[in-house]
Tab-separated table of C-alpha atoms in Angstrom:
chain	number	residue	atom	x	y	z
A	1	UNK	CA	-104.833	-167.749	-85.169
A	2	UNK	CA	-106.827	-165.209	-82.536
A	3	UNK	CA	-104.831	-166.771	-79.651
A	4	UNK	CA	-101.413	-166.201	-81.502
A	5	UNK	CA	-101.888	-162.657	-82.178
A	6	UNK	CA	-103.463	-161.749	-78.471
A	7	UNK	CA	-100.515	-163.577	-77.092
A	8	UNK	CA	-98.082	-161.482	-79.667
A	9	UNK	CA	-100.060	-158.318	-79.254
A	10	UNK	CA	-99.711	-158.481	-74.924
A	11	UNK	CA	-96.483	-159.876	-74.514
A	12	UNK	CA	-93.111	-158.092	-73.808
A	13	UNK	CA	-90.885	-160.963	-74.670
A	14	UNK	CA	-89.088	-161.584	-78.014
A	15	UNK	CA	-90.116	-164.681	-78.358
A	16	UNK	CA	-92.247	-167.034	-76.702
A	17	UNK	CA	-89.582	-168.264	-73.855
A	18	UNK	CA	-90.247	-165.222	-72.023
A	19	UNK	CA	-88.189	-166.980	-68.650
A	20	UNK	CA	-84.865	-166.763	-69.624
A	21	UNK	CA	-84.843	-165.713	-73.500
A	22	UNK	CA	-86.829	-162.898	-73.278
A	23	UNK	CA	-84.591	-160.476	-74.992
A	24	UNK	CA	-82.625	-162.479	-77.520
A	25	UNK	CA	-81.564	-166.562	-77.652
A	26	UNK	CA	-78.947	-167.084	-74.984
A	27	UNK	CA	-76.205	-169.850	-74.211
A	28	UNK	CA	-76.295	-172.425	-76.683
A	29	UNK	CA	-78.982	-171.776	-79.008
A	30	UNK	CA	-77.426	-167.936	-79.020
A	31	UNK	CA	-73.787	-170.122	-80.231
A	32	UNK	CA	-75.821	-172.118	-82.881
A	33	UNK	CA	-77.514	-169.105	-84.783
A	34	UNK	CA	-74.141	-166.871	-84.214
A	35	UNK	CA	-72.753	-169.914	-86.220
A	36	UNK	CA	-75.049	-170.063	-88.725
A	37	UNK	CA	-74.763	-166.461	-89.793
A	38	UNK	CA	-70.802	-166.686	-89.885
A	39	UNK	CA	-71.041	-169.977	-92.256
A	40	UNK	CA	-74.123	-169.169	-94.136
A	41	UNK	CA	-74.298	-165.619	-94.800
A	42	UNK	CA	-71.732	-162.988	-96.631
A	43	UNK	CA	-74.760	-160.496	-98.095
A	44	UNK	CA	-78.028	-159.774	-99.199
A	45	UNK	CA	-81.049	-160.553	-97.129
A	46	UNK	CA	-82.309	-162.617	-94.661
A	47	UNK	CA	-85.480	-163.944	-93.916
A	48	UNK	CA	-86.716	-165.071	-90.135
A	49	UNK	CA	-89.864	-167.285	-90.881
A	50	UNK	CA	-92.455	-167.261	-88.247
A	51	UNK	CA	-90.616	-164.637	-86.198
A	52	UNK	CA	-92.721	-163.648	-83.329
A	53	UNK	CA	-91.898	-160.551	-81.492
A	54	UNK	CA	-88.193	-160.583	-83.431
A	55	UNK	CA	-85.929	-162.566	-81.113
A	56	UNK	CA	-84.057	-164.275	-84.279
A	57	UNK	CA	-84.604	-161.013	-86.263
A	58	UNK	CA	-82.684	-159.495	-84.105
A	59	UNK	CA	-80.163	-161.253	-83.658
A	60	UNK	CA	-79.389	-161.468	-87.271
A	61	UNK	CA	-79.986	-157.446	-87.224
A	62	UNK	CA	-77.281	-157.247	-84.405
A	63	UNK	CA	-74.799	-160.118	-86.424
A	64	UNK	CA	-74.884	-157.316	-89.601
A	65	UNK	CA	-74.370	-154.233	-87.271
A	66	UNK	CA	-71.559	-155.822	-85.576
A	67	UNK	CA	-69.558	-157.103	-89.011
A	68	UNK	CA	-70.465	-153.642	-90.734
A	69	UNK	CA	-72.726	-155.647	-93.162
A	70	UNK	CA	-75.294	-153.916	-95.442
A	71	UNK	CA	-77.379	-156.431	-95.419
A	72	UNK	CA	-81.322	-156.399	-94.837
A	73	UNK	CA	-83.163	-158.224	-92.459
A	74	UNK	CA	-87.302	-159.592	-93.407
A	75	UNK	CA	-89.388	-161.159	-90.966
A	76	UNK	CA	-92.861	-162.487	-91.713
A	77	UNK	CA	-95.406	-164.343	-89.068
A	78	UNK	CA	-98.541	-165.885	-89.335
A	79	UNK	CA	-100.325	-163.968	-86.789
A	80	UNK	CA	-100.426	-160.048	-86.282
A	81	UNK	CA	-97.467	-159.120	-84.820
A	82	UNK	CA	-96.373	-155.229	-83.907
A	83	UNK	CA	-93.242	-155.883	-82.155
A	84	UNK	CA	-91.945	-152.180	-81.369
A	85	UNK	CA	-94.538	-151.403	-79.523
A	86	UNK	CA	-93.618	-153.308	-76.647
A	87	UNK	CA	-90.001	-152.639	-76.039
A	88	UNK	CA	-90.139	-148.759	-75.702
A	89	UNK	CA	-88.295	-148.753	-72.791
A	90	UNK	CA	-85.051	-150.405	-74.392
A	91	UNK	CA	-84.102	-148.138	-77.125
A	92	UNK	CA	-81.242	-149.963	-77.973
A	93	UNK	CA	-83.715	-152.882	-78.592
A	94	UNK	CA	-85.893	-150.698	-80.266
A	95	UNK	CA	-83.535	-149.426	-82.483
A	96	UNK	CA	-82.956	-153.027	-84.171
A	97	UNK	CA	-86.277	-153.751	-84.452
A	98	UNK	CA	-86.727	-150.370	-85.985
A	99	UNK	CA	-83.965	-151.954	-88.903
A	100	UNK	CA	-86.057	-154.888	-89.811
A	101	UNK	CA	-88.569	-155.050	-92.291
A	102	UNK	CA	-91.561	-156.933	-90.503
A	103	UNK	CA	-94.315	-158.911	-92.590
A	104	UNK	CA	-97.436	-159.843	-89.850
A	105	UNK	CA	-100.211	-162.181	-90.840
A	106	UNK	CA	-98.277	-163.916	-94.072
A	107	UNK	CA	-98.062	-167.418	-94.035
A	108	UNK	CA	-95.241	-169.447	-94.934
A	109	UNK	CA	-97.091	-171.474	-97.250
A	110	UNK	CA	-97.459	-168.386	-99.543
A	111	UNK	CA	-94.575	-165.776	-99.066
A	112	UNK	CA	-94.951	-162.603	-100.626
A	113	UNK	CA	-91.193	-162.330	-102.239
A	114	UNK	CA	-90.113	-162.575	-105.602
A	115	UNK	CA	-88.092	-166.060	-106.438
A	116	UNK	CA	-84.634	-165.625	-105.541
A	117	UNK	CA	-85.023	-163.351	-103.435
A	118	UNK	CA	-82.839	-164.132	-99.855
A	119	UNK	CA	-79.708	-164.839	-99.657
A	120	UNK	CA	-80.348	-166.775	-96.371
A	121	UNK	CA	-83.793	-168.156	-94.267
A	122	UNK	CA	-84.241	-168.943	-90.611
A	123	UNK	CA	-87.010	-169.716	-88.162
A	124	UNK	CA	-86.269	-171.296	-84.962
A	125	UNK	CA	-90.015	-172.838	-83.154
A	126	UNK	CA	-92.419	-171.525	-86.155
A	127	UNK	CA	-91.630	-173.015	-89.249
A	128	UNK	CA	-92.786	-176.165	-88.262
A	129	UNK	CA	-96.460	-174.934	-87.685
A	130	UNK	CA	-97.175	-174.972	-91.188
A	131	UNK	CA	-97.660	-177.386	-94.037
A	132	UNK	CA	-94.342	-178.692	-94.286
A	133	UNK	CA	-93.601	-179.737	-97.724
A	134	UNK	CA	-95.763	-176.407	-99.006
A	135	UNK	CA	-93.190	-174.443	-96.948
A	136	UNK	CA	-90.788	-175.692	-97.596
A	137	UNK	CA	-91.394	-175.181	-101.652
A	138	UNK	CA	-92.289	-171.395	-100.473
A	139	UNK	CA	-88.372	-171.255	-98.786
A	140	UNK	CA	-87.047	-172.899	-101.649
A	141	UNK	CA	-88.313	-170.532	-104.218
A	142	UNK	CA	-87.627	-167.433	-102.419
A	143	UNK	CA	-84.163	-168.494	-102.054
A	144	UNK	CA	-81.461	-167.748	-104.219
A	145	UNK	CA	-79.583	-170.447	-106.106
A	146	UNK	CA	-77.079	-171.769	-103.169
A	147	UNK	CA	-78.755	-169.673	-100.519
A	148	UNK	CA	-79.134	-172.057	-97.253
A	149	UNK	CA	-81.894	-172.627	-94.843
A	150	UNK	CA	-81.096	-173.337	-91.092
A	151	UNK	CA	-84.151	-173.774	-88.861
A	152	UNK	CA	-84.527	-175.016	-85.233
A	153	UNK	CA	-87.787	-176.907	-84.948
A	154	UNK	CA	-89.489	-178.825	-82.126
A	155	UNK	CA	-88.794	-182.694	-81.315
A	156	UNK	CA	-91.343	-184.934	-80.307
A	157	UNK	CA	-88.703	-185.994	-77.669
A	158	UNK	CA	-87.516	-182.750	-76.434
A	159	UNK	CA	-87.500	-181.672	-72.578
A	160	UNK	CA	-90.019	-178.445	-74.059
A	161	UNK	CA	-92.169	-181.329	-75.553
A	162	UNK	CA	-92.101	-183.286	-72.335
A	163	UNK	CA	-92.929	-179.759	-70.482
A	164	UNK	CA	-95.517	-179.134	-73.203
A	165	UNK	CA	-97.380	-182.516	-72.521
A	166	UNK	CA	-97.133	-181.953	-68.709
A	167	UNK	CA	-98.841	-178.226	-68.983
A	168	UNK	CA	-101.695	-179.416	-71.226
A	169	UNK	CA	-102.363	-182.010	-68.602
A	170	UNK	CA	-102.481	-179.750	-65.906
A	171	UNK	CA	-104.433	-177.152	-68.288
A	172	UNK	CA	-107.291	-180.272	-68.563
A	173	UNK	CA	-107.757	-180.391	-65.046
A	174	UNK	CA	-108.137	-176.604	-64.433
A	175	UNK	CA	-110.051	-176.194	-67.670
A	176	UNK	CA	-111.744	-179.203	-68.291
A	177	UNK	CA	-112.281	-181.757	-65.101
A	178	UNK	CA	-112.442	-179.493	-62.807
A	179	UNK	CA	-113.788	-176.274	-64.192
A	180	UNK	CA	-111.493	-173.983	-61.740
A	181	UNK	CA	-112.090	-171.054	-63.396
A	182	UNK	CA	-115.697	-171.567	-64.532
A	183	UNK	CA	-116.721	-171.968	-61.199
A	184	UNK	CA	-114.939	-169.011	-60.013
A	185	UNK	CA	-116.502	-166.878	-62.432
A	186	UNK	CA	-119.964	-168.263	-60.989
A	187	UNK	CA	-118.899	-167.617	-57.426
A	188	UNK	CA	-117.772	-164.127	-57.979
A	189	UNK	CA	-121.163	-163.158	-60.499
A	190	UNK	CA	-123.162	-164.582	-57.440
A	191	UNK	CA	-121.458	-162.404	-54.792
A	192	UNK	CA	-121.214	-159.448	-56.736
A	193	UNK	CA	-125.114	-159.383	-57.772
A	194	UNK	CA	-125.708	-159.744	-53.662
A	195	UNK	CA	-122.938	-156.987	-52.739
A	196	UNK	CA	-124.824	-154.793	-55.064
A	197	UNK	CA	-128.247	-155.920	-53.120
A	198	UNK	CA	-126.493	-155.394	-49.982
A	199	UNK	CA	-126.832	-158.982	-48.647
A	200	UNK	CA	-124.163	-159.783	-46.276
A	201	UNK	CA	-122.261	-162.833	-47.774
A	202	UNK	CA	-121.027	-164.783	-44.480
A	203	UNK	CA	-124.823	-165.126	-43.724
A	204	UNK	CA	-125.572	-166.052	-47.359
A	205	UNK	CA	-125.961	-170.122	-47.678
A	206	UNK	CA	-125.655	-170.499	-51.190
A	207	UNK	CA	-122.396	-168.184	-51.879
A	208	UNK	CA	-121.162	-170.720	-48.483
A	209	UNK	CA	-122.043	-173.405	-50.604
A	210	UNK	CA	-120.566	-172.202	-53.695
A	211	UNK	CA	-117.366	-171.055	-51.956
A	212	UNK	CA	-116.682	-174.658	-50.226
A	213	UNK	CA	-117.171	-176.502	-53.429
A	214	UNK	CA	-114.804	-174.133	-55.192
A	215	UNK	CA	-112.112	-174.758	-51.812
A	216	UNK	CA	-112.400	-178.106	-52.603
A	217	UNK	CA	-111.954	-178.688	-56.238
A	218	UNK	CA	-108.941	-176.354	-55.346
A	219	UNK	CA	-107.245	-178.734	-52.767
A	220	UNK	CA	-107.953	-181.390	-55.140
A	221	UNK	CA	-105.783	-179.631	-57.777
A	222	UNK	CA	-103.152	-178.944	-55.285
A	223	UNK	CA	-102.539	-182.695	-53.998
A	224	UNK	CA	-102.516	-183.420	-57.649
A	225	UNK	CA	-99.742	-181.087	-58.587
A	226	UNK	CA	-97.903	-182.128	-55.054
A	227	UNK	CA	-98.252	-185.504	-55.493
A	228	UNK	CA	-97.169	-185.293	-59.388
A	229	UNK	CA	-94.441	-182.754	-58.829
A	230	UNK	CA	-95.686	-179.915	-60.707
A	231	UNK	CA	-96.171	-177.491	-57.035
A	232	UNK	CA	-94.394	-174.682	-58.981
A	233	UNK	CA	-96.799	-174.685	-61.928
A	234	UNK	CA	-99.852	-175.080	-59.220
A	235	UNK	CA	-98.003	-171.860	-57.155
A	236	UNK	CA	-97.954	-170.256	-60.380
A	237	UNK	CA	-101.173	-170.335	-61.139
A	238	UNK	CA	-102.794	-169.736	-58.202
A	239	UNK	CA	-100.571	-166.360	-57.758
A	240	UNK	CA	-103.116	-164.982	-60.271
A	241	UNK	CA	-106.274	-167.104	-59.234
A	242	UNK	CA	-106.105	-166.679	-55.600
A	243	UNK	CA	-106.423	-163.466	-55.016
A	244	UNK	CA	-109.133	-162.655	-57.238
A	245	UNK	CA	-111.247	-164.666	-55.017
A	246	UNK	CA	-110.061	-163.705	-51.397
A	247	UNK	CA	-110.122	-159.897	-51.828
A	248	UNK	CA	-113.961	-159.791	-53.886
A	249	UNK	CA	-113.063	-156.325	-55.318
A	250	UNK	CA	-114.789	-154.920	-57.669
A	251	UNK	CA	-113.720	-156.247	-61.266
A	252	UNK	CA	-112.981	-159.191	-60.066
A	253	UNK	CA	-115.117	-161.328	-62.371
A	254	UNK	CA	-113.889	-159.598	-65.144
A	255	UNK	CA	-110.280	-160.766	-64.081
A	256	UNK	CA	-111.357	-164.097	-63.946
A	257	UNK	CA	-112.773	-164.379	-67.268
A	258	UNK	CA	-109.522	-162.188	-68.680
A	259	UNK	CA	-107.223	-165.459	-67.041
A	260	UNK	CA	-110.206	-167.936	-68.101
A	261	UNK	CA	-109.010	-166.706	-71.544
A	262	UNK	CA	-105.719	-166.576	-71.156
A	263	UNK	CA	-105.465	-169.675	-69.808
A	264	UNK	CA	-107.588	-171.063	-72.735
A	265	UNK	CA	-105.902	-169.442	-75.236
A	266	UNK	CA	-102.513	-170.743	-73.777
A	267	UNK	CA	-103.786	-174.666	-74.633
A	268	UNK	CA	-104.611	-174.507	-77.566
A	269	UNK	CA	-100.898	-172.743	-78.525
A	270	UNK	CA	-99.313	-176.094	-76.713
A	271	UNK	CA	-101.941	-178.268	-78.616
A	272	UNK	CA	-100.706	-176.542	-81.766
A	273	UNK	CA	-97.071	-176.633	-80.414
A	274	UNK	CA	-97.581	-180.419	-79.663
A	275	UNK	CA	-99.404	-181.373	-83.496
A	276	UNK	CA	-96.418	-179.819	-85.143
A	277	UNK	CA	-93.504	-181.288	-83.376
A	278	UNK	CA	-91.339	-183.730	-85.349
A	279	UNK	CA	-90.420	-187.371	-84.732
A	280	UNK	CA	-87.469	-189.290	-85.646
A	281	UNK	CA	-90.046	-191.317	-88.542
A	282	UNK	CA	-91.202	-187.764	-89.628
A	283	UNK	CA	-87.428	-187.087	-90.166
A	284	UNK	CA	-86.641	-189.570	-91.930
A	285	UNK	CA	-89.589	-189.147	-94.382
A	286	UNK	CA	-88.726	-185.455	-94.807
A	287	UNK	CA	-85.480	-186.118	-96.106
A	288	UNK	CA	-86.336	-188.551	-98.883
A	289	UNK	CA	-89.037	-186.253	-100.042
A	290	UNK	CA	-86.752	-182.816	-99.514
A	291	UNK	CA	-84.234	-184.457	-102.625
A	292	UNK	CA	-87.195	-184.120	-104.894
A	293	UNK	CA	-86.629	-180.269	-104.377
A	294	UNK	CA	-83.785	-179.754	-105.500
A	295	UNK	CA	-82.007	-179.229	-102.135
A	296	UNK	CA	-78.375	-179.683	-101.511
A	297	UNK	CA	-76.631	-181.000	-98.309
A	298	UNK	CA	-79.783	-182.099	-96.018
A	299	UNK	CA	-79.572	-182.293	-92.639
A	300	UNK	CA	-81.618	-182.690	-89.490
A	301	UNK	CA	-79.864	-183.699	-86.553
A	302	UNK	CA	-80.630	-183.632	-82.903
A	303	UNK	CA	-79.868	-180.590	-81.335
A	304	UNK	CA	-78.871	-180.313	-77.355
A	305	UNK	CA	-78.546	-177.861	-74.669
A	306	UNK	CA	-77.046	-178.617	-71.170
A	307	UNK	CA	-80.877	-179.198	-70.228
A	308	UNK	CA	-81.256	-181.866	-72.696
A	309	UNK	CA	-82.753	-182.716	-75.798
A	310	UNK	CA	-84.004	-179.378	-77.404
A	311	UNK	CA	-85.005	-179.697	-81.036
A	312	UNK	CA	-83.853	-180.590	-84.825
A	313	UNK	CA	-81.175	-178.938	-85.923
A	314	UNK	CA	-81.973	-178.234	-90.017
A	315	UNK	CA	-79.687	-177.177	-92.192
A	316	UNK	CA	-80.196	-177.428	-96.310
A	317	UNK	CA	-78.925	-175.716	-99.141
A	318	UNK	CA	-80.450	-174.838	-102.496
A	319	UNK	CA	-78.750	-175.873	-105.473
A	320	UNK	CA	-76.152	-173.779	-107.405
């Protein structure tokens, strides 16, 4: 859980797609939970499951605001999230999140709320990362009696699966094959030890050495990404690898390790992300064993976005 809450705790993005949804779900997915709120909800409170930074929070925060509702907004994660803190530059953004009541390091498989409790529950990429069927008894008894439950949750077919399994690839070779960034921390703890004993290092042999072996694992990586198609990912990463290595200022190692980290800590939320993603068999399974709860009106459907396949679509009611 350390590498959700340092990626929580240092990023400014609402939620994890920090490209082009960084301040609330856009297009499509923005439609889907604007829906949901206009079908599903008339008062009381909602609970966001797995919420991140807020994005979904917030958007059911701004659906209330606009319609005049007084209803409350909860938000619980896993992992030890603080969003506020990293929007204080949008006070209008700050001001929502200010609204919500958040809930870090609770996990869905043992929700702190009285039964009957929410009127509504969401969770869009983070329900999904727990025990299911626990969960899903968790949502079901903090529900109220015909309160509903929409989620969106990652398909094993999905373009951001496909994406996923190209990344972790790609994060092997740097991490793993190839040791990029091990071997850059060993080229800059060598030439900083002989800047600090004043040896020149264009006359030193083994930093030469050291620094053509490194080159060359780094072309190596570079045909690879060419050849595969993934020469923005490689450009990418090398904006932050690069220059730690052609400038040699001081602190440079300690960069190095900070990406070696982040870089590390970035796999194992796609290995996570790619463990919990449901297929069509896990689908079908769910929703035999999701009648034994007592839930009303199941679905999970495929849900799209003009870039493709994006997740299940879930949708279930609790029982009157």
């Amino acid at each position: 859980m350390h590498h959700w809450d340092l990626y929580w705790q240092t990023t400014h993005s609402l939620n994890s797609f920090v490209d082009h949804h960084s301040t609330g779900y856009k297009d499509e997915v923005e439609q889907f939970w604007l829906s949901c709120f206009s079908q599903c909800y008339s008062a009381g409170k909602i609970l966001d499951i797995a919420t991140g930074n807020g994005s979904l929070a917030v958007a059911a925060q701004r659906y209330l605001d606009l319609h005049g509702l007084q209803g409350e907004v909860w938000a619980t994660d896993a992992a030890d999230i603080n969003p506020v803190r990293h929007f204080s530059s949008q006070p209008e953004l700050v001001a929502l999140l200010q609204k919500i009541n958040f809930y870090p390091k609770v996990q869905t498989e043992q929700l702190p709320f009285l039964a009957d409790y929410f009127s509504l529950a969401v969770s869009q990429f983070g329900f999904e990362y727990a025990q299911v069927m626990t969960a899903f008894q968790q949502v079901f008894r903090v529900l109220k009696p015909g309160g509903c439950f929409q989620a969106i949750v990652h398909h094993a077919n999905s373009f951001i699966s496909e994406d996923t399994d190209n990344s972790l690839k790609l994060l092997d070779m740097v991490l793993v094959q190839l040791t990029l960034t091990q071997d850059a921390c060993s080229v800059l703890e060598y030439a900083e030890q002989k800047i600090k004993q004043a040896v020149m290092l264009k006359t030193d042999a083994h930093f030469s050495a050291l620094n053509q072996q490194l080159i060359a694992k780094v072309q190596q990586f570079y045909q690879h990404c060419i050849n595969s198609n993934n020469e923005a990912w490689f450009n990418a990463f090398a904006a932050d690898f690069i220059p730690l290595l052609t400038n040699l200022q001081p602190g440079a190692l300690l960069k190095m390790t900070a990406l070696e980290q982040s870089l590390v800590s970035y796999r194992l939320r796609l290995a996570e992300q790619k463990d919990c993603r449901w297929s069509e068999s896990q689908v079908q399974q769910l929703k035999a064993q999701l009648s034994a709860l007592e839930w009303q009106q199941v679905q999970i459907e495929p849900f799209y976005t003009s870039e493709g396949l994006y997740g299940w679509a879930l949708s279930i009611t609790k029982a009157s």
